[in-house]
Each structure stands twice: as C-alpha cells, then as structure tokens.
C-alpha cells in the first residue's frame, strides 16, 4: 500500500532509520539521496522533489553518474544489491565522496556482497563512515493505494513473452520465478501479513505460489528472526484474519488485455503514453504557415494522489469525466471573477462612507482570497491538465471510433445480441486503426463458443489483411486456445451489456470544451471479468465455485497445518496476475470492491501493458516459435513489422 | 579462517538483479564462528538492520589484515566541515530558537483579558523577534553571497546542494515571518477591541466624575465660607484627577497608536523578506517535478549542461523584472499592506 511505503520512506530511511526526535530546536540536517534506476522507479510515483526537499534532501542523484564530492554531507543510498552497484559504492567509499553513508538495499543483500563493501571500507579507512546498512524489502513499485507492479527496468525479463515462449529453458524459468517471488516476498514483508495462497494448477502461477510458500515458511520457521513479528503485523493495520492471495495466470483470460475501454484511467493507458503515473502528450505548437513543419513538444503530466479530480474520476466513464472537467472549469471561473471583483473594489479611493465600510469587510474577504490564491492557482493547473489530457483522449476516441469498438466488444464478451456484423466494422475504413480491428477480431475469436467456419474465417482474414492488419497474433491465439482447452468452456465475461444512451449531440452545452458530437454516451453496467469472478468465489468461500477453466485449486497454507483452516469469508485479498495485467482489470476489481462493504482488494501484476504492447509481445512469441534461430536483436529493431502487410498461411 | 562465499545465480547481464539472497536461510556454515543474527527492527518497521553484521564483518576482516599493512590513521566521523555548512547550521539553529520565541509571543498575543495585558512583555518580545528576523535575513543574504562567490566550475552538485540549502532556510524564514505577521494582526485586533472597551469604560467614568464635580461645586459653594483653602485644594485634586484621567487616556491612546505603527512598519519590512524569497525561488529550479523528470537532462553531455546552468545564474533580474515575475500572492500582499497603512 502506498501509505505504508511512503511512511516507510519518510520516517525511516530518510531520517536515517532513527526514530524521529520530537524537537524543533535541533539543527537542520541536510542529506543527499542516491539511487539506481530501480530505486528511481520506486520513489518517483510516491514522492515529488518538493517533498524530498522538505525532508532535507538537497540533491537526488543516480548512482551510476558523475558525482562530485560533497565532503560534509551524509548520503543515503537506495539501490539494488547487484554486482555493479556494489562496485560503485565501493568506489565512492574509496573516493571519499561524502561524510557518511547510509546504505539501504531494496532487497536483501547477500553476505558475500556485504563482505565486499566491508573490505572496500577497510581499505579506504571509511568503516566508521558507513553508519547504517539496511535491507528495506521494497522491491516493487506502488502505483496506487491498492495497486502495484513488480518492476519496470527489466520488465522484459519477466514479461508475458518471457514466461510463455515455447523454447524457454528451465534455468531461465527459475530465474524469472525467483525474481517474481522475491518481489512478492518483499511486498508481504512490507504489508506485514502472511497470506493464504490460492492458485490454479499447472502453469506459471502455480510455480510462483510454490516458491513463495517455501520462502515464507522458511522465514517463519525461525520465530526470533522472522520478518513477520507481532509488531509488523500490527503495523499492517488489518484485521487479525490473514489476507487471501490469489495468484492468477495471464493465460486464463487473453481478451481483457486486448479489450477497448471506456474509463478514464484505462483509456489514458490505452491510447496515450502513460507510464508510472505520468502521461506524456505531444502538443504541437507553431502555425500552419507554409512549408514550416509544426513543432511538436512533449508535455508530461503527473497524475498523483493529491489530485482530487483524478482520484474521483479515474474510474469514471469518459463522458462523465468530460462533463466534470467542464463543471470544474465553470466553478473556477466563478471564483476567479470573485477575486477580480475584490481587486477592483480595492482600487476605490473611498470618501464614500458606504465604500469604506465595504472596504473593511472586503479586507477580510481579500485576506481569505489572498490565502486561497495558491489553492486557486493549483486548481487551475489541474483543470488545465485534465482538459489537455481529456482532449487528447477524445481525439483518439473520435478518430478511431473507440466507442463503437467498446460497445461491440462488450456485447461479444457478454454474449448479447449483436446489432451489426463483425465484417462491417472490419471493412469500415473510418473505424479504427488496423490494430483496433485486429483486437476486435481476436476478442471475437477468443469469446466465440464455436470457432468460426473455414469459409467465414477466410472472409475475415481477407478483410483484415485488406484493412492493413498483421495476422500473426491470430496464430498464437489459435494455439493458445487449443492448449488451454478453452474451446468447450470459454471464460464467462458476465451477463450484462452496455446500454447506449443515444448520441451526445445535445447533451453538452455549446460552451463546452469537449465537442462530443457523434460519440455515443455509453453507460457501463457492472459485470465481472474472469479475474474478478475468481476472486469473488474465493473470497466468499462459495462451496461450489463454478469452475471456469481449471477444475481444481491447490490450497497452500503457509503456517503449520495444525492451525485450522479459515472458515469465514475473507475480508481482504490481494490479486496478482503472473504474465501481466492492465488497468481494465484493476478498475473492474475496484468497482467490485466498492459494491462489497468492508472488503479490501489490492491488485498487482508482473508488468502493465497496453493492448498494443501486448500484441507486440504475442507477435514476438510467434516469431520466436518459427524463427528462433535468428538473434533476437533483429526483431527488436523493428517497429514497422506490425504495419507491413504479411501474408501468413495458416498452418494450424 | 576462510569465509565461504555463497553465490546467487548470476546472469551475464550487468546491473540485473539476479536472484534472491541467501541471508534468509539461517544455515550457519560450521567453519565460521557463529555470528549474531541481526534482529529485526522491532519498532514496527518491516526492514532488517544489517549494521551490526556489517561491523562484525569489518572487525573480522581487519583482524586478518592487521599484520598485512600499517594501520592508517582513522578518520573521525565528524570531518572538517566547510564554512558554508557551519554557517548554514548556525542559521538553522537560530531559526528554531526564534521560532520558539515566536510561539511564546503567539500565546501572549492571543490573550484577550483587559487588565492583565502584558503589553510591555509583548512589545519587548515583538521587538526581539523583529530583530531576530532581520538578523536572520542578513545572515541568509551573506550565506547566499558566499555561495555565489564560491562558484567553482567543478562542483555543480555542490552548487545545487548549497543553493537548495539557502532556499530552504529562506523559505523557513518566510513562513516564520508570515506567522509573525499573523500574530501582529491578532494583536492589532485585540488592541482595537481593548480600546473600544476601554473607551466605553472611561466614558462612563468621565460622566460620574463630572457629576461629582457638579455636586461638589454645589457643596463647595455652600462650604465657601468655611474652608476656602481646603476647597481650592479639593478642586485642584478633583481637576488634577480628571486631568490625570485624561492624560492616562491620552497616553494610553498614544501607546496604542505607537504599537500599531510599529506593527505596520514591521509588516512592510517583512514584505521585503518575501520579495527576496520570491527572487530566490525563481532562480532555483522548478520543484513540482518528480525525481525522474530530468532523466533526459542527465543523459545530456556535461558540456551542454554547463552553458545552461551559467545562463540561468547570470540572469540577475532587476527589481522591476523581479516584481513582474513575482507570483500573484505577493502582489496581493503588497496591496494589502498599502491598504493597512
């Protein structure tokens, strides 16, 4: 949880892991923060530069950069205990860069590496300067209060492709599993709770579960040195009941990663460049004049917990977001006018009695206006931010007709009647990019009860190729469907559909920023995606869970079996998808949790990908299947393969 | 004693976290002396303190190396601190002392009792705090010139570090000044209320004395024959008492007026402090960012960074330019101050 992590940072590490002294008369202490890229990814969604400065950190630097000596300042390191990082730390010690060193390792450092540092410190006569060494167990990235991702820097290592490629070697798999398990272990240590693990059989998720169970047991075995003492349990501030940990594998549901979406945060992730809570837009400046090309600048916006509009609306359907931005803008303008009015009144040179008495009243108003000015400016900044972002999203929606895709896919997934044929959408040149069409078709293929007939399939394929699609993901999906034997019982995506509420043309007033003409005003009805359904069944301990895919769950207890199994429904759960996840799944879980009183659910995945990124991974998987003799580099350099028309003969 | 090195799985790629550490497993190898397993930090925090382990490792390594080479002189933990740091820390200490005084003043100024008005103490404390703030302002300005003077090209990090410290001190001073201003405003309010109550009170007193006067004058006239001397003295007493009362009222009013003037002038001085702060904040970098927002910058070459930093520091805005750059709150503050005076 974000709160736990921020608390960890502030009160612990950045204050040198000493309990905060309650004194305002102490000397201020200034420090320097040094991190590697892992540390940077962990810290940056949580703490802004200002917050770091408030804690006394004057400089924040990357470990592997040129750093000047600042000899009278203590330095706090926050790095992974890798060979390279340890070498650099030893080098810093030898070069006497700082006054004292507080080493914090993101995951536990091995004894041998500790000895390396010790010998370097001895050689540099700096042993006394290494003031503290800590294992922080923070090897995961918290993006939201209830959402985390494993890592960002080396996510290719534990990507969907890496886990599912057919020519994977056992040693590689071991490494991947160990990486995932280490992060999950850190997560539970930080949470302060030992979970009860549930997982399906026979895939990567099960491997993770087995390893994690083993690691937790080993840690608990030595009660004196366990990381899960009573104190940390208390700090976890949860009920006495242990949380449920559901490990799911991406392969149980491949439609959700490809799905088009309609909620704000998920849309931003799908159509814009959204990464670690930061969205980057390309804004073009410059006039249209002549042959001069438009200059495009990149502008980044951070979407943080302090942004109330974002917190309120990140799960809202897009039309609601557009309306709300408009409302906020109107409210802001009213407040701005009020301040302007006061300003003009202040300009009165009043001999007028009435004016003078008004003035004294207005002094109080002005004082409050002055003090509320920073608030007002901040509000303006956020409104501008959301106006820009929502406009960019709306542009995508309109040009690609994403509302049409969303509606159709929802109908496909919920097996409602379709009002137009798939072929119509595919052959429509105005609707969507080739990628969109491919996504739609794949969802159709995945959710179909019966695979389409040969003739139909050929027709679809031809239409797709004509529209410029790359058909290679289709072969992978075919394989996948065969392997997981989902042909007989496809995952049930819920019974509800989407209710269109007519076109937008008259809903918004003319002064609105958002011209949503022609865009459907779609209202979502809550339905549960496969992962949510699994969670629902497990949390409520339903005696006859409808098994959607695998017939049995393996139940793993992480405490001695003498302790009776939990009979009550779980109040708290963590869902983790091995192989990757996305904001659609996350939002679905959030909506589910809101409907259930008193339950808390957290979502995690090994990586976050948008539909485009997922398709690319699937593409690689396929290519490696056929062309694994070629070096991987040749595939990494391309970005055009997806756009080149390739005629692949189906050989399955 | 040979230490057995335990290797985790390694990958060929550098900088990649390769696998879990072995430290969780408490399998002490028989050849090593049993070491104290570092306890978990029991103050409710989910981390493990390896400091004692580290120190014991150092000791054991040192023991082995002792014969190998001469022991170098040990550096003390507290190194020779630069002038800058010493000065900065001193300013920080003074800031917190002044803050304590300000808190005391706040408590005093909030009292609303009419009779136990510790006017003298409040005025004294106000004066002291004002002096302190001015001193601190000067000290911080000195610190800033020290930083500028010491602009050596090789230490851009040191420069940033020093600038950040100066700005943080300045902003602490500014927030303390605004608190001080708030306290003065509260005090002014209270004085106004006291004055109005005092007026009410003294008006009724004046009416009773005039009544007494008239009655006295009657009796004086009646007693005119008997005691002329006494009467005149009595009259004098009465009138002198009345005079005294008026004088008291006058001086009281005068005192209050003086205090109000002092407060106003203080606020104006504070305004200059705010101005300086705004100046410095503009020179500093933007702080709304996150730590990874300069990733592109860090990848720039060193040389391309140099002209960038020198250009920002060489831009020394004039007062007019500075005023135009001031954020709106400061403008409004000035308007407010002008109105007050």
XYZ file of C-alpha atoms in Angstrom, chain B:
341
model
C 39.572 -18.775 8.710
C 38.214 -18.938 5.277
C 34.887 -17.446 4.607
C 32.734 -19.451 2.341
C 31.341 -17.247 -0.355
C 27.867 -18.067 -1.313
C 26.986 -17.168 -4.847
C 23.497 -16.493 -6.013
C 22.560 -17.274 -9.582
C 24.280 -14.827 -11.808
C 23.278 -13.599 -15.182
C 25.587 -12.441 -17.866
C 23.945 -9.070 -17.969
C 25.274 -6.381 -15.736
C 23.108 -4.439 -13.433
C 20.414 -7.039 -13.324
C 19.096 -8.331 -10.101
C 19.727 -11.963 -10.438
C 18.165 -13.783 -7.640
C 17.300 -13.939 -4.019
C 19.925 -13.500 -1.433
C 20.872 -16.364 0.764
C 20.739 -14.496 4.008
C 17.284 -15.563 4.992
C 18.352 -19.101 5.399
C 19.873 -19.445 8.784
C 22.190 -22.243 7.837
C 25.359 -21.178 9.603
C 28.299 -22.916 7.957
C 30.198 -24.885 10.555
C 33.542 -23.321 9.743
C 32.514 -19.790 10.543
C 32.249 -18.582 14.058
C 28.623 -18.275 14.930
C 27.683 -14.717 14.328
C 24.854 -12.868 15.963
C 21.933 -12.920 13.615
C 20.808 -9.356 13.192
C 17.477 -8.849 14.855
C 14.548 -7.372 13.087
C 13.978 -3.761 13.873
C 11.218 -4.116 16.388
C 9.688 -0.706 16.198
C 7.057 -1.937 13.811
C 9.113 -1.454 10.691
C 9.478 -4.077 8.049
C 13.180 -3.902 7.386
C 16.266 -5.590 8.647
C 19.172 -3.801 10.226
C 22.409 -5.246 8.950
C 24.645 -2.648 10.544
C 25.911 -4.798 13.364
C 26.559 -7.630 10.949
C 28.488 -5.256 8.758
C 30.557 -4.061 11.650
C 31.378 -7.548 12.802
C 32.440 -8.426 9.279
C 34.699 -5.412 9.256
C 36.229 -6.410 12.546
C 36.930 -9.926 11.426
C 38.417 -8.744 8.159
C 40.502 -6.198 9.974
C 41.764 -8.838 12.328
C 43.061 -10.782 9.386
C 44.601 -7.791 7.728
C 46.242 -6.341 10.759
C 49.552 -7.891 10.156
C 49.435 -7.119 6.460
C 49.967 -3.393 6.437
C 50.310 -0.488 8.764
C 47.123 0.877 10.140
C 46.312 4.215 8.623
C 45.112 6.987 10.860
C 41.421 6.676 11.315
C 39.279 9.435 10.003
C 36.926 10.747 12.554
C 33.296 10.598 11.722
C 32.795 14.299 12.047
C 35.009 15.731 9.369
C 36.214 19.163 8.887
C 33.096 20.960 7.891
C 33.212 23.750 5.465
C 32.421 27.301 6.445
C 29.269 27.119 4.487
C 27.884 24.168 6.362
C 28.803 25.605 9.729
C 27.123 28.869 8.887
C 24.081 27.146 7.498
C 23.691 25.022 10.571
C 24.068 28.040 12.799
C 21.361 29.844 10.893
C 19.167 26.803 11.200
C 19.661 26.741 14.926
C 18.882 30.423 15.232
C 15.780 29.908 13.170
C 14.446 27.316 15.513
C 15.252 29.470 18.527
C 13.401 32.386 17.016
C 10.568 30.072 16.226
C 10.302 29.140 19.872
C 10.167 32.815 20.808
C 7.508 33.364 18.214
C 5.411 30.618 19.700
C 5.639 32.265 23.065
C 4.611 35.563 21.538
C 1.660 33.922 19.861
C 0.366 32.639 23.158
C 0.751 36.055 24.780
C -0.859 37.952 21.952
C -3.891 35.744 21.905
C -4.870 36.684 25.404
C -7.855 38.910 25.477
C -8.087 39.954 29.071
C -8.418 43.640 29.669
C -6.474 44.074 32.820
C -3.685 41.611 32.738
C -2.425 42.929 29.480
C 1.244 42.176 29.392
C 1.820 44.984 26.991
C 5.390 45.517 27.989
C 6.333 41.898 27.547
C 4.586 41.663 24.265
C 6.260 44.735 22.936
C 9.627 43.530 24.075
C 9.171 40.139 22.581
C 7.891 41.683 19.374
C 10.943 43.812 19.178
C 13.246 40.889 19.843
C 11.582 38.708 17.254
C 11.723 41.501 14.734
C 15.417 41.963 15.345
C 15.990 38.251 15.065
C 14.177 38.056 11.784
C 16.178 40.932 10.394
C 19.390 39.326 11.568
C 18.489 36.035 10.058
C 17.640 37.771 6.844
C 21.042 39.383 6.758
C 22.767 36.125 7.613
C 20.996 34.284 4.875
C 21.911 37.023 2.412
C 25.532 36.612 3.493
C 25.263 32.890 3.017
C 23.941 33.424 -0.443
C 26.821 35.702 -1.406
C 29.193 33.111 -0.014
C 27.627 30.522 -2.275
C 27.820 32.779 -5.301
C 31.377 33.717 -4.590
C 32.394 30.138 -4.319
C 31.194 29.295 -7.794
C 33.864 26.842 -8.801
C 33.243 25.140 -12.116
C 33.993 21.641 -10.957
C 31.325 21.234 -8.396
C 27.921 21.670 -9.919
C 26.428 19.276 -7.406
C 27.910 21.172 -4.557
C 26.454 24.325 -6.025
C 22.988 22.858 -6.309
C 23.264 21.486 -2.821
C 24.269 24.859 -1.402
C 21.561 26.686 -3.315
C 18.938 24.300 -2.078
C 20.017 24.814 1.490
C 19.884 28.583 1.145
C 16.434 28.454 -0.412
C 15.117 26.142 2.270
C 16.424 28.413 5.005
C 14.927 31.403 3.282
C 11.563 29.752 2.897
C 11.570 28.729 6.556
C 12.272 32.338 7.406
C 9.497 33.491 5.148
C 6.960 31.163 6.695
C 8.053 32.294 10.125
C 7.681 35.894 9.020
C 4.179 35.278 7.811
C 3.350 33.629 11.121
C 4.808 36.679 12.817
C 2.647 38.900 10.675
C -0.407 36.872 11.611
C 0.449 37.259 15.268
C 0.791 41.001 14.847
C -2.567 41.162 13.168
C -4.139 39.256 16.017
C -2.500 41.647 18.414
C -3.807 44.646 16.481
C -7.308 43.243 16.586
C -7.068 42.698 20.287
C -5.782 46.220 20.828
C -8.676 47.630 18.879
C -11.123 45.666 20.921
C -9.442 46.720 24.112
C -9.531 50.325 23.050
C -13.199 50.224 22.298
C -13.920 48.561 25.597
C -11.666 50.996 27.355
C -13.497 53.871 25.775
C -16.780 52.540 26.945
C -15.408 52.113 30.366
C -13.754 55.533 30.615
C -16.752 57.355 29.195
C -18.892 56.149 32.000
C -16.139 57.133 34.414
C -15.968 60.617 32.905
C -19.669 61.078 33.343
C -19.525 60.114 37.020
C -16.654 62.498 37.691
C -18.490 65.339 36.011
C -21.478 64.519 38.149
C -19.320 64.542 41.201
C -17.885 67.835 40.043
C -21.223 69.467 39.782
C -22.342 68.174 43.127
C -19.039 69.096 44.602
C -19.238 72.522 43.197
C -22.561 72.882 44.924
C -21.197 71.767 48.172
C -18.113 73.851 47.582
C -20.214 76.889 47.164
C -22.055 76.033 50.282
C -18.910 75.480 52.155
C -17.392 78.502 50.637
C -17.398 80.412 53.754
C -15.845 77.801 55.944
C -12.832 76.377 54.168
C -11.598 78.247 51.238
C -8.198 76.693 51.233
C -9.439 73.173 51.525
C -11.899 73.723 48.810
C -9.376 75.021 46.433
C -7.181 72.089 47.170
C -10.121 69.843 46.766
C -10.946 71.447 43.488
C -7.412 71.068 42.432
C -7.462 67.443 43.433
C -10.571 66.802 41.516
C -9.399 68.610 38.465
C -5.988 67.083 38.712
C -7.581 63.694 38.983
C -9.627 64.497 35.979
C -6.575 65.778 34.235
C -4.767 62.649 35.237
C -7.539 60.546 33.837
C -7.442 62.443 30.608
C -3.714 62.165 30.497
C -3.918 58.482 31.108
C -6.383 58.131 28.371
C -4.177 60.151 26.099
C -1.058 58.212 26.864
C -2.969 55.010 26.534
C -4.167 56.025 23.148
C -0.727 57.212 22.265
C 0.771 53.897 23.274
C -1.663 52.020 21.184
C -1.051 54.218 18.230
C 2.664 53.697 18.544
C 2.251 49.979 18.718
C 0.059 49.982 15.672
C 2.631 51.987 13.788
C 5.333 49.605 14.812
C 3.291 46.713 13.620
C 2.687 48.335 10.290
C 6.322 49.102 9.751
C 7.224 45.561 10.671
C 4.830 44.232 8.132
C 6.376 46.398 5.477
C 9.795 45.079 6.378
C 8.532 41.575 6.200
C 7.374 42.336 2.729
C 10.946 42.824 1.677
C 11.807 39.406 3.026
C 9.074 37.879 0.941
C 10.405 39.679 -2.070
C 13.813 38.227 -1.571
C 12.404 34.776 -1.186
C 10.456 35.068 -4.395
C 13.624 36.198 -6.100
C 15.482 33.161 -4.915
C 12.737 30.698 -5.669
C 12.701 31.913 -9.241
C 16.397 31.306 -9.531
C 16.039 27.813 -8.258
C 14.740 25.006 -10.326
C 11.143 24.011 -10.504
C 10.205 21.802 -7.592
C 6.871 20.431 -8.740
C 8.658 17.702 -10.619
C 9.396 14.166 -9.715
C 12.864 12.806 -9.463
C 12.736 11.059 -12.804
C 11.691 14.087 -14.784
C 15.222 15.126 -15.567
C 16.164 11.780 -16.958
C 16.738 13.303 -20.360
C 18.838 16.031 -18.833
C 21.107 13.621 -17.060
C 21.793 11.943 -20.322
C 22.931 15.178 -21.864
C 26.612 15.649 -22.040
C 28.373 17.535 -19.344
C 29.366 20.358 -21.651
C 25.865 21.045 -22.783
C 24.859 21.340 -19.134
C 27.483 23.955 -18.370
C 26.218 26.833 -20.521
C 22.702 26.053 -19.356
C 23.493 26.490 -15.699
C 25.637 29.554 -16.217
C 22.950 31.214 -18.281
C 20.385 30.832 -15.524
C 22.679 32.218 -12.887
C 23.894 35.109 -14.992
C 20.369 36.259 -15.408
C 20.090 38.579 -12.464
C 16.717 40.192 -12.671
C 16.315 43.811 -11.805
C 13.819 44.766 -9.205
C 11.292 45.705 -11.812
C 11.815 42.482 -13.654
C 11.632 40.655 -10.387
C 8.421 42.310 -9.445
C 6.922 41.350 -12.743
C 7.928 37.771 -12.059
C 6.543 37.724 -8.586
C 3.699 35.348 -8.163
C 0.303 36.830 -7.616
C 0.086 36.236 -3.869
C 2.945 38.635 -3.288
C 1.241 41.320 -5.357
C -1.895 40.923 -3.361
C 0.118 41.059 -0.187
C 1.575 44.397 -1.158
C -1.853 45.737 -1.969
C -2.983 44.589 1.433
C -0.060 46.254 3.165
C -0.660 49.510 1.372
C -4.252 49.389 2.411
C -3.333 48.753 6.012
C -1.111 51.791 6.166
